Amino acid sequence: MTFEEIYSKILPLWGDKIDFSDGYIIQPERKYKNLKKVTDSKDYFYSKNLSNQWNALEEQIAEDDAEGRLMLWTMFQVFQQHARKKFEQNVLTFLPGEIYKTEIEEQFLKNV
């Protein structure tokens, strides 16, 4: 399958919007403080909603569909990065389609 075919197959599974309103920043040396303005690249963003959505979608994709699973993982990685940026701007959702396909393709090729 081509990238375009895999992308077109997996993107709709994410639904209309990505919700990470339960997100928070994990600061390794300052545990679990939700300080949106005092973060750095060593800090981690976590959203149970986003992680649960990824886990639920993974169950929908056949175990032998390696390309589909890789695309799902790639989208999760990219969505996680965008969720963190949006979260720091006090935006708690975004549309999957607003992420540039080229960004997903670049990450997909790195993951291959």
Tab-separated table of C-alpha atoms in Angstrom:
chain	number	residue	atom	x	y	z
A	1	MET	CA	0.000	0.000	0.000
A	2	THR	CA	1.098	3.560	-0.606
A	3	PHE	CA	1.446	6.140	2.138
A	4	GLU	CA	-1.646	7.908	0.802
A	5	GLU	CA	-3.740	4.720	0.982
A	6	ILE	CA	-2.635	3.927	4.536
A	7	TYR	CA	-3.134	7.536	5.639
A	8	SER	CA	-6.632	7.676	4.113
A	9	LYS	CA	-7.555	4.408	5.811
A	10	ILE	CA	-6.361	5.349	9.318
A	11	LEU	CA	-7.056	9.086	9.679
A	12	PRO	CA	-10.884	8.751	9.751
A	13	LEU	CA	-10.618	6.340	12.696
A	14	TRP	CA	-9.534	9.253	14.910
A	15	GLY	CA	-12.947	10.891	14.545
A	16	ASP	CA	-13.817	14.560	14.257
A	17	LYS	CA	-11.637	15.931	17.033
A	18	ILE	CA	-8.735	15.089	19.297
A	19	ASP	CA	-9.594	15.923	22.922
A	20	PHE	CA	-6.759	16.315	25.398
A	21	SER	CA	-8.598	18.488	27.922
A	22	ASP	CA	-7.391	16.210	30.720
A	23	GLY	CA	-3.747	16.742	29.752
A	24	TYR	CA	-0.952	17.810	32.021
A	25	ILE	CA	2.771	18.395	31.936
A	26	ILE	CA	4.962	15.953	33.827
A	27	GLN	CA	8.084	17.663	35.005
A	28	PRO	CA	10.561	14.977	36.063
A	29	GLU	CA	12.180	17.063	38.763
A	30	ARG	CA	8.963	18.848	39.772
A	31	LYS	CA	6.481	15.966	39.719
A	32	TYR	CA	3.037	16.447	38.193
A	33	LYS	CA	2.744	20.203	38.271
A	34	ASN	CA	0.409	21.636	35.702
A	35	LEU	CA	2.434	24.749	34.938
A	36	LYS	CA	1.626	25.567	31.350
A	37	LYS	CA	3.963	28.557	31.168
A	38	VAL	CA	6.917	27.048	33.018
A	39	THR	CA	7.857	24.075	30.871
A	40	ASP	CA	10.806	22.990	28.832
A	41	SER	CA	11.551	20.299	26.279
A	42	LYS	CA	12.603	17.829	28.991
A	43	ASP	CA	9.075	17.859	30.380
A	44	TYR	CA	6.479	15.384	29.134
A	45	PHE	CA	2.884	15.954	28.108
A	46	TYR	CA	0.317	13.299	28.994
A	47	SER	CA	-3.383	13.027	28.214
A	48	LYS	CA	-5.278	9.942	29.304
A	49	ASN	CA	-8.011	10.784	26.761
A	50	LEU	CA	-5.535	10.793	23.886
A	51	SER	CA	-3.758	7.651	25.105
A	52	ASN	CA	-7.063	5.826	25.591
A	53	GLN	CA	-8.178	6.835	22.109
A	54	TRP	CA	-4.947	5.439	20.643
A	55	ASN	CA	-5.338	2.182	22.624
A	56	ALA	CA	-8.957	1.760	21.502
A	57	LEU	CA	-8.037	2.350	17.858
A	58	GLU	CA	-5.149	-0.096	18.082
A	59	GLU	CA	-7.645	-2.806	19.042
A	60	GLN	CA	-9.615	-2.067	15.849
A	61	ILE	CA	-6.636	-2.696	13.571
A	62	ALA	CA	-5.745	-6.301	12.795
A	63	GLU	CA	-2.498	-7.517	14.344
A	64	ASP	CA	-1.193	-8.507	10.915
A	65	ASP	CA	-1.833	-5.009	9.500
A	66	ALA	CA	1.686	-3.737	10.204
A	67	GLU	CA	1.294	-0.696	7.950
A	68	GLY	CA	-1.979	0.337	9.576
A	69	ARG	CA	-0.533	-0.097	13.067
A	70	LEU	CA	2.555	1.887	12.123
A	71	MET	CA	0.404	4.701	10.727
A	72	LEU	CA	-1.710	4.729	13.878
A	73	TRP	CA	1.431	4.943	16.048
A	74	THR	CA	2.844	7.684	13.805
A	75	MET	CA	-0.346	9.720	14.019
A	76	PHE	CA	-0.379	9.309	17.796
A	77	GLN	CA	3.197	10.611	17.999
A	78	VAL	CA	2.429	13.644	15.843
A	79	PHE	CA	-0.905	14.310	17.566
A	80	GLN	CA	0.797	14.099	20.968
A	81	GLN	CA	3.310	16.763	19.902
A	82	HIS	CA	0.558	19.033	18.600
A	83	ALA	CA	-1.557	18.446	21.690
A	84	ARG	CA	1.283	19.666	23.878
A	85	LYS	CA	1.742	22.827	21.802
A	86	LYS	CA	-1.994	23.538	21.824
A	87	PHE	CA	-2.236	22.760	25.549
A	88	GLU	CA	0.421	25.357	26.307
A	89	GLN	CA	-1.744	27.853	24.365
A	90	ASN	CA	-4.812	26.857	26.467
A	91	VAL	CA	-6.392	25.111	23.468
A	92	LEU	CA	-7.671	21.665	24.482
A	93	THR	CA	-8.798	20.105	21.188
A	94	PHE	CA	-7.856	20.073	17.523
A	95	LEU	CA	-9.108	18.477	14.330
A	96	PRO	CA	-7.017	15.556	13.019
A	97	GLY	CA	-7.238	16.989	9.508
A	98	GLU	CA	-5.574	20.253	10.532
A	99	ILE	CA	-2.235	18.455	10.900
A	100	TYR	CA	-0.240	18.653	7.682
A	101	LYS	CA	-0.094	15.324	5.902
A	102	THR	CA	3.558	15.981	5.064
A	103	GLU	CA	4.399	16.101	8.769
A	104	ILE	CA	2.768	12.721	9.312
A	105	GLU	CA	4.491	11.317	6.234
A	106	GLU	CA	7.893	12.519	7.450
A	107	GLN	CA	7.387	10.846	10.839
A	108	PHE	CA	6.004	7.712	9.181
A	109	LEU	CA	9.148	7.374	7.064
A	110	LYS	CA	11.323	7.822	10.168
A	111	ASN	CA	9.354	5.068	11.896
A	112	VAL	CA	9.744	2.643	8.999
